[in-house]
XYZ file of C-alpha atoms in Angstrom:
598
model
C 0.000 0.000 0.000
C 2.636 2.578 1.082
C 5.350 1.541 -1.126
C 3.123 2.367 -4.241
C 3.211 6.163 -3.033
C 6.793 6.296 -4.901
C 6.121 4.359 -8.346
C 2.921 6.515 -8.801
C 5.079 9.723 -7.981
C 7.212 8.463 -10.902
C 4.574 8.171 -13.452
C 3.144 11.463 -12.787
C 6.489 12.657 -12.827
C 6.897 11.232 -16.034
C 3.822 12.729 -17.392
C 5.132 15.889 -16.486
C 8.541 15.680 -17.484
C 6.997 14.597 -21.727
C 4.765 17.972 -21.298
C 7.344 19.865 -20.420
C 10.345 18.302 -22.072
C 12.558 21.479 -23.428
C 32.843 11.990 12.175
C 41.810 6.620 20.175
C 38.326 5.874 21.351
C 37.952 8.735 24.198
C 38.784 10.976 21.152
C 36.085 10.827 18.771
C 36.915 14.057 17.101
C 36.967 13.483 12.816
C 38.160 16.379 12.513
C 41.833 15.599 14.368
C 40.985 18.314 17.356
C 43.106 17.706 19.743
C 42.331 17.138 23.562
C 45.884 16.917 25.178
C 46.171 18.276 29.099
C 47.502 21.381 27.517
C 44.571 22.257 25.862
C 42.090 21.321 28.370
C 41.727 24.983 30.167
C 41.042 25.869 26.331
C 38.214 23.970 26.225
C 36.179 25.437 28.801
C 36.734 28.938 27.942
C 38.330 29.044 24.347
C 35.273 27.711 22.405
C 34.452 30.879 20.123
C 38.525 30.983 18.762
C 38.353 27.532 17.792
C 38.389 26.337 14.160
C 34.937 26.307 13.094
C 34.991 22.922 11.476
C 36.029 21.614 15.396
C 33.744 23.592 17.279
C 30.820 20.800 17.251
C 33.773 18.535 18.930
C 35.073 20.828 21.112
C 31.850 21.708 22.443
C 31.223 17.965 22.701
C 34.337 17.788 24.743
C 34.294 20.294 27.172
C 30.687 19.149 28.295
C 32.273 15.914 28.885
C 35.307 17.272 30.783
C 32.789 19.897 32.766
C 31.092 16.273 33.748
C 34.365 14.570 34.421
C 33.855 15.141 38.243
C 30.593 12.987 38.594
C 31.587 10.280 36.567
C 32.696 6.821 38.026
C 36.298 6.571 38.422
C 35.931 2.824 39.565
C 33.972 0.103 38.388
C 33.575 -1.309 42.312
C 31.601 2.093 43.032
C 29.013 1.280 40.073
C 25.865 -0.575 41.068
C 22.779 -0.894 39.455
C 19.416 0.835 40.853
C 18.182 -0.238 44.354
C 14.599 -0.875 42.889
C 14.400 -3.097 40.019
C 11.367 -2.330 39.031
C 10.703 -4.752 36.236
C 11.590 -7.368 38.958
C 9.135 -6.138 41.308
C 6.479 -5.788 39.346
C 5.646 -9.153 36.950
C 5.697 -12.412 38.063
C 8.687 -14.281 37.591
C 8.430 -17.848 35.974
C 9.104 -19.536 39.486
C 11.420 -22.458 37.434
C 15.103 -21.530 38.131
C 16.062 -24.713 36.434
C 18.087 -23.542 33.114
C 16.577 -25.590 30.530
C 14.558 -24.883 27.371
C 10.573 -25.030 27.967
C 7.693 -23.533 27.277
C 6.949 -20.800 29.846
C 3.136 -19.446 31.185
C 2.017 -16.683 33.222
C 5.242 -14.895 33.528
C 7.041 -11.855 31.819
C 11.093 -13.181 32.975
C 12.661 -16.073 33.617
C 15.933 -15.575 36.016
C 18.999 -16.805 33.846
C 23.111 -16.118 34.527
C 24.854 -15.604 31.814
C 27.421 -18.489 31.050
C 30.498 -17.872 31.870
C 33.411 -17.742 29.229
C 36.188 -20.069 29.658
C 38.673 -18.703 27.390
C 40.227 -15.095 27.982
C 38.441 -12.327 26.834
C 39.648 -9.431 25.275
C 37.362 -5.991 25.068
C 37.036 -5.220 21.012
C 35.770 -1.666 21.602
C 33.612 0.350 23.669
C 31.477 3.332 23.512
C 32.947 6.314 25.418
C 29.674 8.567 25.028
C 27.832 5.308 26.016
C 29.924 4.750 29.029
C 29.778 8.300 30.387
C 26.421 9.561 29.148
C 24.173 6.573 30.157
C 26.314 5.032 32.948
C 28.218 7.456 34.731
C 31.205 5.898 34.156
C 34.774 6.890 33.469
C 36.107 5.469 30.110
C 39.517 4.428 31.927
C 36.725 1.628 33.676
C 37.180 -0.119 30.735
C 40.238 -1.446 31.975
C 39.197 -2.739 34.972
C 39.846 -6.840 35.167
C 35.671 -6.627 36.901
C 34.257 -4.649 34.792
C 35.873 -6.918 31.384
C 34.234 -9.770 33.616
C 31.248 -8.003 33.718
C 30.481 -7.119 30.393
C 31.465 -10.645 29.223
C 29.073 -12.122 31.589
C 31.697 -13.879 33.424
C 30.892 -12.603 36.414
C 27.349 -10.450 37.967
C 27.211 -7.859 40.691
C 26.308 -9.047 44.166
C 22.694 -8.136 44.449
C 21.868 -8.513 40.718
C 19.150 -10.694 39.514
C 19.331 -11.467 35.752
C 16.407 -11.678 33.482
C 15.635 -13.118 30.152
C 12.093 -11.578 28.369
C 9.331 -14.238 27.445
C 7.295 -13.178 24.426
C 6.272 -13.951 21.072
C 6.174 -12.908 17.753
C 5.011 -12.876 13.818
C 7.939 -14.138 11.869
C 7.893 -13.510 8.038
C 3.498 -13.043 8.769
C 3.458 -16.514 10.757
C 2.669 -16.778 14.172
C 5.743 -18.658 15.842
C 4.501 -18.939 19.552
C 6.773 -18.285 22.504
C 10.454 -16.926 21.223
C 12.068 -15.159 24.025
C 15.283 -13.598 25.056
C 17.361 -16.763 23.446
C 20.847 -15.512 23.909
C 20.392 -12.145 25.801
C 20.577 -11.302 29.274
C 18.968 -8.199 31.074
C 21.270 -7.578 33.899
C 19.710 -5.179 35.593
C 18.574 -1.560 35.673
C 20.171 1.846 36.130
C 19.437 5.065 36.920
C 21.914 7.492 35.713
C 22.464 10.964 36.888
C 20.243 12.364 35.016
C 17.415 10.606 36.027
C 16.858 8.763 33.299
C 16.449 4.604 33.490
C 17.842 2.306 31.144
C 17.482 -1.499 30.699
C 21.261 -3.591 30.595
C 21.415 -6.719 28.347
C 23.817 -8.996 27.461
C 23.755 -10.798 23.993
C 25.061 -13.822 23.834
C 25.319 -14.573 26.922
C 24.678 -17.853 27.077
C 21.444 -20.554 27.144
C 17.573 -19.608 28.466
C 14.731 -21.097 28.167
C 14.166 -19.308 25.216
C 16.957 -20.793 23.670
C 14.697 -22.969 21.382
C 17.426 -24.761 19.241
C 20.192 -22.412 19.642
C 22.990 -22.844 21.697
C 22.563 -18.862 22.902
C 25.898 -17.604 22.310
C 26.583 -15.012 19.315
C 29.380 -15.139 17.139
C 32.051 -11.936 16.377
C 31.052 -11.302 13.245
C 27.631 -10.520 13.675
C 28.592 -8.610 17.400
C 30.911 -6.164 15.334
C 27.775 -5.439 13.020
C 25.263 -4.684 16.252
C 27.634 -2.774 18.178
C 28.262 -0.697 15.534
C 25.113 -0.224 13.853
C 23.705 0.572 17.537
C 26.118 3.672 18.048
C 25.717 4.877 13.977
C 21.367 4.854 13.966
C 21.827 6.544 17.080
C 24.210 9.243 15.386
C 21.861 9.421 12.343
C 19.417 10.678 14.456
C 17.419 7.383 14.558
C 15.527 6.012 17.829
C 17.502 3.114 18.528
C 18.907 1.064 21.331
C 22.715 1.826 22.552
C 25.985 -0.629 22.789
C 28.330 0.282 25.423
C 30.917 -2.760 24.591
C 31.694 -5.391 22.777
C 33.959 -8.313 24.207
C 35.449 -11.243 22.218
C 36.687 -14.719 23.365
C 38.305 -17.739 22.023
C 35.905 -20.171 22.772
C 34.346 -21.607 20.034
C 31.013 -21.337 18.581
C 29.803 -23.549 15.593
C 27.543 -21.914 12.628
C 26.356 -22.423 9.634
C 26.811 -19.246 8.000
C 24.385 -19.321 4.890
C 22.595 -22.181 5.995
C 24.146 -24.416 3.101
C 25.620 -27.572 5.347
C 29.133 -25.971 5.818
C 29.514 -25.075 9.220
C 32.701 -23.607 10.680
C 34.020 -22.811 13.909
C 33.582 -18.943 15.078
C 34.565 -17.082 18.505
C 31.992 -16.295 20.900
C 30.996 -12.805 21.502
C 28.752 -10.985 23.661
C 27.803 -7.169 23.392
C 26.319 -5.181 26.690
C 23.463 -3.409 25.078
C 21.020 -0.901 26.200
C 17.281 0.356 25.697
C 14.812 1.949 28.096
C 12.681 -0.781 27.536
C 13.362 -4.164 25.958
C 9.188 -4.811 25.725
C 7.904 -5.323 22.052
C 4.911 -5.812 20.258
C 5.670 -9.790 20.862
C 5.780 -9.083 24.334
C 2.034 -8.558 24.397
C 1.333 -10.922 21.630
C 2.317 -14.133 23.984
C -0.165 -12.843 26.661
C -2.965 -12.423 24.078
C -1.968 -15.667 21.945
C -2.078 -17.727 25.554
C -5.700 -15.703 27.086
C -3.340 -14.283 30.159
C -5.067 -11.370 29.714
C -4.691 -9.954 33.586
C -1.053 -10.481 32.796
C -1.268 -8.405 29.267
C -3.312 -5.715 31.136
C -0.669 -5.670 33.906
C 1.942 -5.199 31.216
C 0.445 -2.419 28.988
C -0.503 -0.606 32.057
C 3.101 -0.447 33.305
C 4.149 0.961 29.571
C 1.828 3.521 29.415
C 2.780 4.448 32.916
C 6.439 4.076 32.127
C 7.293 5.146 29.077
C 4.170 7.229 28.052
C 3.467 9.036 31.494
C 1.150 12.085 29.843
C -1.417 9.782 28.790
C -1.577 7.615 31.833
C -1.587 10.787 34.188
C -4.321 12.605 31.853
C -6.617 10.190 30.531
C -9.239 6.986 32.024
C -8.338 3.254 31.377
C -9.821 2.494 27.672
C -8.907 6.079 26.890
C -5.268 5.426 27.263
C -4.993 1.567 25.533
C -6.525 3.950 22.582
C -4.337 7.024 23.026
C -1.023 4.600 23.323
C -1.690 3.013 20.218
C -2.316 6.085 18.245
C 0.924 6.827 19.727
C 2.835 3.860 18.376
C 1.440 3.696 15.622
C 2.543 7.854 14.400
C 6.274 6.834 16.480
C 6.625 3.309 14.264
C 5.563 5.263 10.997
C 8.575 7.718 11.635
C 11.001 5.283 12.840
C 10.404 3.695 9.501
C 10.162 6.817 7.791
C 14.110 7.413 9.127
C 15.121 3.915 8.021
C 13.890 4.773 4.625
C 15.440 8.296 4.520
C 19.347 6.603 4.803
C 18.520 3.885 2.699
C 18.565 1.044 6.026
C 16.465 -2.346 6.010
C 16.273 -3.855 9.097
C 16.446 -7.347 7.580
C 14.384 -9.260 10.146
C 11.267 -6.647 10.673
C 9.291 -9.639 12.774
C 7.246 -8.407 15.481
C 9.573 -9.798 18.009
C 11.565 -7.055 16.475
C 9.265 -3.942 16.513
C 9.740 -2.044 19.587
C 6.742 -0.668 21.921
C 8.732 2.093 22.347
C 9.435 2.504 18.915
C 13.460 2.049 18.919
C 15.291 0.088 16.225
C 16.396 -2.884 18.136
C 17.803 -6.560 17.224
C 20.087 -5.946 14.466
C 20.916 -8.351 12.637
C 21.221 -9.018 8.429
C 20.602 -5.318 8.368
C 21.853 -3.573 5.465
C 22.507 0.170 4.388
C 21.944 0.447 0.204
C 24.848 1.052 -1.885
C 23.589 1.786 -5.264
C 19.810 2.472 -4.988
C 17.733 -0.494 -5.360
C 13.818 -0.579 -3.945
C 14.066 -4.378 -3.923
C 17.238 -4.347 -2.146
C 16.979 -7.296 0.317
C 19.700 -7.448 3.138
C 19.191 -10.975 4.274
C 19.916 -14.024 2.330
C 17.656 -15.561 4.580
C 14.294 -13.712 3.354
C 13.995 -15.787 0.189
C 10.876 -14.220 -1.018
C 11.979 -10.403 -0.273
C 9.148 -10.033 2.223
C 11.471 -7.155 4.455
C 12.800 -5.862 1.606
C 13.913 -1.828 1.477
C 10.708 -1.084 0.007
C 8.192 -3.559 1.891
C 9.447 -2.100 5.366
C 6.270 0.807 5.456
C 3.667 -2.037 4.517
C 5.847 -4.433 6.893
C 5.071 -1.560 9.384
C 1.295 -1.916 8.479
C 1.200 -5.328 9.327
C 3.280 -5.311 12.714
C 1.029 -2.617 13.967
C -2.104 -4.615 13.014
C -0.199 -7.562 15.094
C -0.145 -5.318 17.839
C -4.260 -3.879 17.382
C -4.800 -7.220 17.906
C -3.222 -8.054 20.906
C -4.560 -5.284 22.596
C -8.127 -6.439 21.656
C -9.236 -8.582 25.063
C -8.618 -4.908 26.902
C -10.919 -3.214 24.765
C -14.350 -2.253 24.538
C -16.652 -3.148 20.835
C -16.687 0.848 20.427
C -12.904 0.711 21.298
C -12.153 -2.064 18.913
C -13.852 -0.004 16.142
C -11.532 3.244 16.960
C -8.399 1.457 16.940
C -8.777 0.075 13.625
C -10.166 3.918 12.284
C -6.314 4.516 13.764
C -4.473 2.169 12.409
C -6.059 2.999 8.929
C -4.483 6.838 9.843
C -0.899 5.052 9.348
C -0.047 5.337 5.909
C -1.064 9.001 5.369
C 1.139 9.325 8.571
C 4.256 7.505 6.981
C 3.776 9.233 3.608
C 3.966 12.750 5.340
C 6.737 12.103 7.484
C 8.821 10.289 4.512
C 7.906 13.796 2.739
C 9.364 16.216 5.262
C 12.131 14.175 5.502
C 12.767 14.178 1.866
C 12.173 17.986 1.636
C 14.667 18.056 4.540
C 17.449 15.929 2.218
C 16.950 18.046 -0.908
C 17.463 21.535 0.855
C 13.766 22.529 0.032
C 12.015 24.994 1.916
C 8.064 24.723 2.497
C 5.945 22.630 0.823
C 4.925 23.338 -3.262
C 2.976 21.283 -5.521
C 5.804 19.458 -7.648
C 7.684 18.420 -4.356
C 6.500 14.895 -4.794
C 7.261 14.933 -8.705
C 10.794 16.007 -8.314
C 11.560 13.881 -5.403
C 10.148 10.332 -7.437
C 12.002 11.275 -10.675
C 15.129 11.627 -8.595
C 14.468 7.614 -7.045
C 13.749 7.087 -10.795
C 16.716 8.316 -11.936
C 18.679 5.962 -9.321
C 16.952 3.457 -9.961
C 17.488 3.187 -14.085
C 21.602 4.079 -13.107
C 21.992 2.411 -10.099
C 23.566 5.910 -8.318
C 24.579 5.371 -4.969
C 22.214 5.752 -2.356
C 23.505 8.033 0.605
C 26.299 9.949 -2.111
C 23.445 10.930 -4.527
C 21.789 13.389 -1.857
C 25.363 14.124 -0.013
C 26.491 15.304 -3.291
C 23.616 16.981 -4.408
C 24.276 19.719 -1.803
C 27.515 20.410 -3.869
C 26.085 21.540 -6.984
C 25.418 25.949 -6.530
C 22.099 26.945 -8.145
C 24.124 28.096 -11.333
C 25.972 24.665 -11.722
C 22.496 23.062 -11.235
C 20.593 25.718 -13.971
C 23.842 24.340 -16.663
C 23.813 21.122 -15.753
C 27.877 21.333 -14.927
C 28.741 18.560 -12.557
C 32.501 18.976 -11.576
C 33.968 15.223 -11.822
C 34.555 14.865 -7.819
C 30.899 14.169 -7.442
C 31.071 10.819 -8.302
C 27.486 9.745 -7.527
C 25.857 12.622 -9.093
C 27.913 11.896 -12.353
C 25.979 8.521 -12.382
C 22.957 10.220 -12.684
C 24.106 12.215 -16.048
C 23.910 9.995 -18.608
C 19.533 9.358 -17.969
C 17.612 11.016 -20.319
C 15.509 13.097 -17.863
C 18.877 14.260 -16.311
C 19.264 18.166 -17.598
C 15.525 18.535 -17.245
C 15.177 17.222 -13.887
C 17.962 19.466 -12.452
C 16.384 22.773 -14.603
C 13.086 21.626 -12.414
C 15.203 21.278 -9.224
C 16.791 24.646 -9.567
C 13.284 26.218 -10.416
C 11.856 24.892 -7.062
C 15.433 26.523 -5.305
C 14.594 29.624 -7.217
C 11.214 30.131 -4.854
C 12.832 30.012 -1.916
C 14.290 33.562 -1.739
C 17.161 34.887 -0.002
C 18.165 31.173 0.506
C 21.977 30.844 -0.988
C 23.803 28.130 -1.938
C 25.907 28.336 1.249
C 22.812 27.977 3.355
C 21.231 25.272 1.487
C 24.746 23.231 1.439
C 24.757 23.480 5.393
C 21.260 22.070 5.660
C 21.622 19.559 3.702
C 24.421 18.260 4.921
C 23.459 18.302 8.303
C 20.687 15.584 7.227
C 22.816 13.669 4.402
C 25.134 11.604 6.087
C 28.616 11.493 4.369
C 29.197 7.845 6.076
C 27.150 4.855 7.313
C 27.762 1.616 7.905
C 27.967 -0.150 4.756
C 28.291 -4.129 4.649
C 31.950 -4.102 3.019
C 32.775 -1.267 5.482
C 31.818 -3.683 8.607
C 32.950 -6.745 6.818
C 36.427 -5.166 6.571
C 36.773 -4.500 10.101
C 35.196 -7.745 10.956
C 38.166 -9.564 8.846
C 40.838 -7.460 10.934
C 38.778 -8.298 14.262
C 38.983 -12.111 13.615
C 42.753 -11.794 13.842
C 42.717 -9.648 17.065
C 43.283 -6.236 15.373
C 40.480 -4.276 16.405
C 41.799 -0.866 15.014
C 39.144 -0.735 12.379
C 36.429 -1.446 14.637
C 37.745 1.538 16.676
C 38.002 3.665 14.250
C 34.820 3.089 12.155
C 33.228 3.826 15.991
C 35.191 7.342 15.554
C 33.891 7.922 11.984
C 30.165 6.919 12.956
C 29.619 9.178 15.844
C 29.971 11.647 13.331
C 28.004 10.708 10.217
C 27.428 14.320 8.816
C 31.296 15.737 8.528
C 33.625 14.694 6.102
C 36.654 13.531 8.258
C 40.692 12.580 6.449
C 40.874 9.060 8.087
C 37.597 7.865 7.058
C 38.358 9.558 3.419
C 41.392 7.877 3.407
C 39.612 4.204 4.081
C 37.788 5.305 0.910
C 34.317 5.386 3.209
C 33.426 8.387 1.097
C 34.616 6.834 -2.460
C 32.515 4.219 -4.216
C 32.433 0.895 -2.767
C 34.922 -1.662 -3.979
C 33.465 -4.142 -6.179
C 34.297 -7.310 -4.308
C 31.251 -5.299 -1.890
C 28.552 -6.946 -4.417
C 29.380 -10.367 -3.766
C 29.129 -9.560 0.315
C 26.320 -11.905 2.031
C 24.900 -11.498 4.982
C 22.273 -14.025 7.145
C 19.762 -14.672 10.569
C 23.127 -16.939 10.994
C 24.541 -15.104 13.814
């Protein structure tokens, strides 16, 4: 339904077009500022004599150093939050035994990780992670306890870890009980700021959830979460957070493409964390098994959680209503954002789709190279169901999932209004996707043709196969007078793609029209607004697999330093040029794979 919005664009557009034809890891700067003890007296009160293309970092930096004083200098002095609220509040499956079963009328099951019994060695870890969400100071990372804590080799006295029961809709099919199969939830914290965030381990070890896994996770796919987690987050996407990610040698068998050659891997675990870990699946089990006092007791402590202004303004079937209309517009944007950078999720089951509306679970995720609608990032998905361009209708149908579930709380008259909301979703999506757009393309207010000249743009990618997240960078490049002659200097590399399709000169004659209506706006100004939404770099498969291939043989430098780059998606910085991040992709990059193998 949504994804014909764009091929309809393009014939219109085409209509219109024959009528009218004539940014060391406690130094994330890109930009090489440098932080030594010299300088640090600078930072506080030397920001306005700073190079302008480092003021952004040192700005960054001298927040961090103002903070220094409150952060953790020790792991020993860390704990988690007295309450555990999640703890207190469901019932816990009363089993401690750690075996695979089928679990009823409980949220958690209590699992320890399992322990390592090789030597672990930390692969990277997220300084803005470490001091923004947990207080701590990034020497900690050193620390022989807090290695063993992150690896789940060890838990803090006190600590009761969880693993989440739910459900889920995998490619449309119910699949019953799924569950927290290789993740952890430590515990929760409460940061200085008030704010209260969920800790998980992945692969951690075996739950009950476990099904036929052996609940472990393998490096390769750990180097693609943990980074992906800190790059969505740096994009400006909702999205769950990785503070670490630890490697050992013990070994861990998989079948990568699922083709009867298995080989061994090392075992990996990231710490990862979310405000909430509780997804559409998580109510889906309750429905799916008639616990319905337990799925009331569960959406009444999300609304009161995570959605406090409608549980403190509005009546019991008032809120179930006012919640979903709130997922529903959140899930519609989140998507809206994937589609903007040119991410598929890969595995968009409802198991998947946050309540809180957070990318989470990344796995055969993939960010486009050249621009393909039917780009499909996982092997895996035979039949392109969560392709690039399904993911709004995917949306559609997760949300339904979720209507559903919510039914046995609801009144008849209730029932009726959530389905008049859920019909509200693609208009939603459409209008979001469109700001967004306008946003990318530097245009200013809304005029007729916006649609038109956006779809012959994707149609234009499409025929040449232009690179996805280069095409708009570039586009910010090309002054109003370059665009009115059609001169393309022969740096932009993805725009030059574009050239040789016949609608080419006409389209950017159209372009610069629409630029021409927006008065007083110069090229300068356009340039900087653009490129603070058209990322220069994001985390392409052949960029990941690179430092995934280092990784395996203990050099973790490229892991490190794609960390760097990705916490600062939007500036053009010399190491990452140098890597070629900014240059087309190599062409061994087409042949990349990637699978639910993980």
């Amino acid at each position: 339904m949504v994804k014909k919005t764009v091929m309809t664009l393009c014939l219109l557009s085409l209509f219109y077009m024959a009528r009218n034809d004539p940014q060391n890891e406690s130094d994330v700067d890109s930009e090489q500022c440098s932080n030594t003890q010299e300088e640090r007296e600078h930072l506080y009160t030397g920001l306005q004599n700073s190079p302008q293309t480092c003021s952004k970092t040192l700005r960054r930096k001298a927040r961090d150093l103002k903070s220094e004083d409150h952060l953790i200098k020790s792991f020993g002095d860390w704990s988690f939050a007295t309450d555990q609220v999640l703890l207190q509040t469901f019932p816990i499956d009363p089993e401690r035994r750690n075996y695979v079963r089928q679990v009823r009328d409980a949220i958690f099951s209590v699992v320890e990780p399992t322990p390592f019994h090789t030597r672990v060695k930390l692969v990277a870890a997220s300084d803005e992670v470490l001091q923004g969400i947990l207080d701590l100071h990034p020497d900690v990372v050193h620390e022989e306890m807090f290695q063993a804590f992150v690896s789940g080799n060890t838990i803090l006295y006190g600590s009761t870890p969880l693993s989440h029961r739910y459900g889920g809709h995998q490619f449309a099919s119910w699949a019953g009980q799924l569950g927290d199969g290789r993740a952890v939830m430590l515990g929760e914290y409460v940061n200085r700021n008030g704010e209260r965030w969920e800790l998980q381990l992945k692969g951690s070890g075996l739950t009950p959830y476990s099904r036929r896994g052996d609940g472990r996770a393998v490096l390769r796919s750990s180097v693609r979460e943990f980074l992906c987690s800190e790059a969505m987050y740096h994009l400006g996407i909702p999205t769950s957070r990785a503070a670490t990610l630890i490697v050992s040698d013990d070994p861990v068998i998989r079948d990568q493409f699922y083709n009867g050659q298995p080989k061994k891997e090392r075992g990996a675990v990231v710490l990862r964390l979310a405000k909430s870990w509780f997804r559409i699946g998580s109510l889906e089990i309750l429905a799916a098994n008639q616990e319905t006092h337990l799925l009331r007791q569960l959406v009444d402590f999300v609304i009161k959680q995570y959605f406090t202004d409608i549980y403190e303004t509005l009546g019991e079937g008032d809120r179930y209503l006012t919640f979903f209309s709130d997922v529903v517009s959140q899930t519609a944007e989140m998507i809206a954002l994937w589609q903007s950078v040119g991410f598929a999720h890969g595995v968009c089951n409802t198991d998947n789709f946050s309540l809180l509306s957070i990318t989470i679970d990344y796995g055969p995720f993939g960010f486009m190279d050249s621009y393909n609608p039917e780009f499909v990032p996982n092997t895996s998905d035979d039949t392109g169901m969560y392709s690039y361009e399904n993911q709004p209708d995917v949306g559609l149908f997760n949300l339904d999932k979720l209507r559903e579930a919510l039914t046995p709380l609801l009144t008849e008259q209730q029932r009726f209004q959530m389905t008049k909301i859920l019909q509200l979703y693609p208009d939603i999506y459409k209008t979001k996707y469109m700001e967004i757009l306008r946003r990318k393309m530097g245009l200013l207010g809304e005029e007729e043709d916006d649609g038109m000249i956006v779809a012959v743009l994707f149609k234009m990618m499409t025929d040449t196969k232009a690179d996805f997240t280069m095409t708009f960078r570039q586009l910010s490049e090309l002054s109003l007078h370059q665009l009115e002659n059609a001169t393309v200097p022969s740096h932009l590399w993805a725009i030059r793609t574009l050239q040789p399709h016949e609608y080419f000169t006409r389209w950017l004659q159209v372009y610069a029209q629409r630029l021409r209506l927006q008065n007083k706006d110069s090229d300068e100004e356009r340039k900087a607004r653009m490129d603070s939404v058209n990322p220069q770099y994001v985390l392409r498969n052949w960029m990941a697999e690179s430092a995934i291939r280092k990784a395996e043989k203990d050099n973790f430098s490229e892991v490190k330093l794609l960390l760097r780059v990705l916490q600062n998606p939007f500036v053009k910085q010399e190491e990452a040029e140098e890597q070629g991040y900014g240059s087309p992709p190599p062409e061994w990059a087409k042949e990349l794979r990637v699978s639910c193998s993980s």
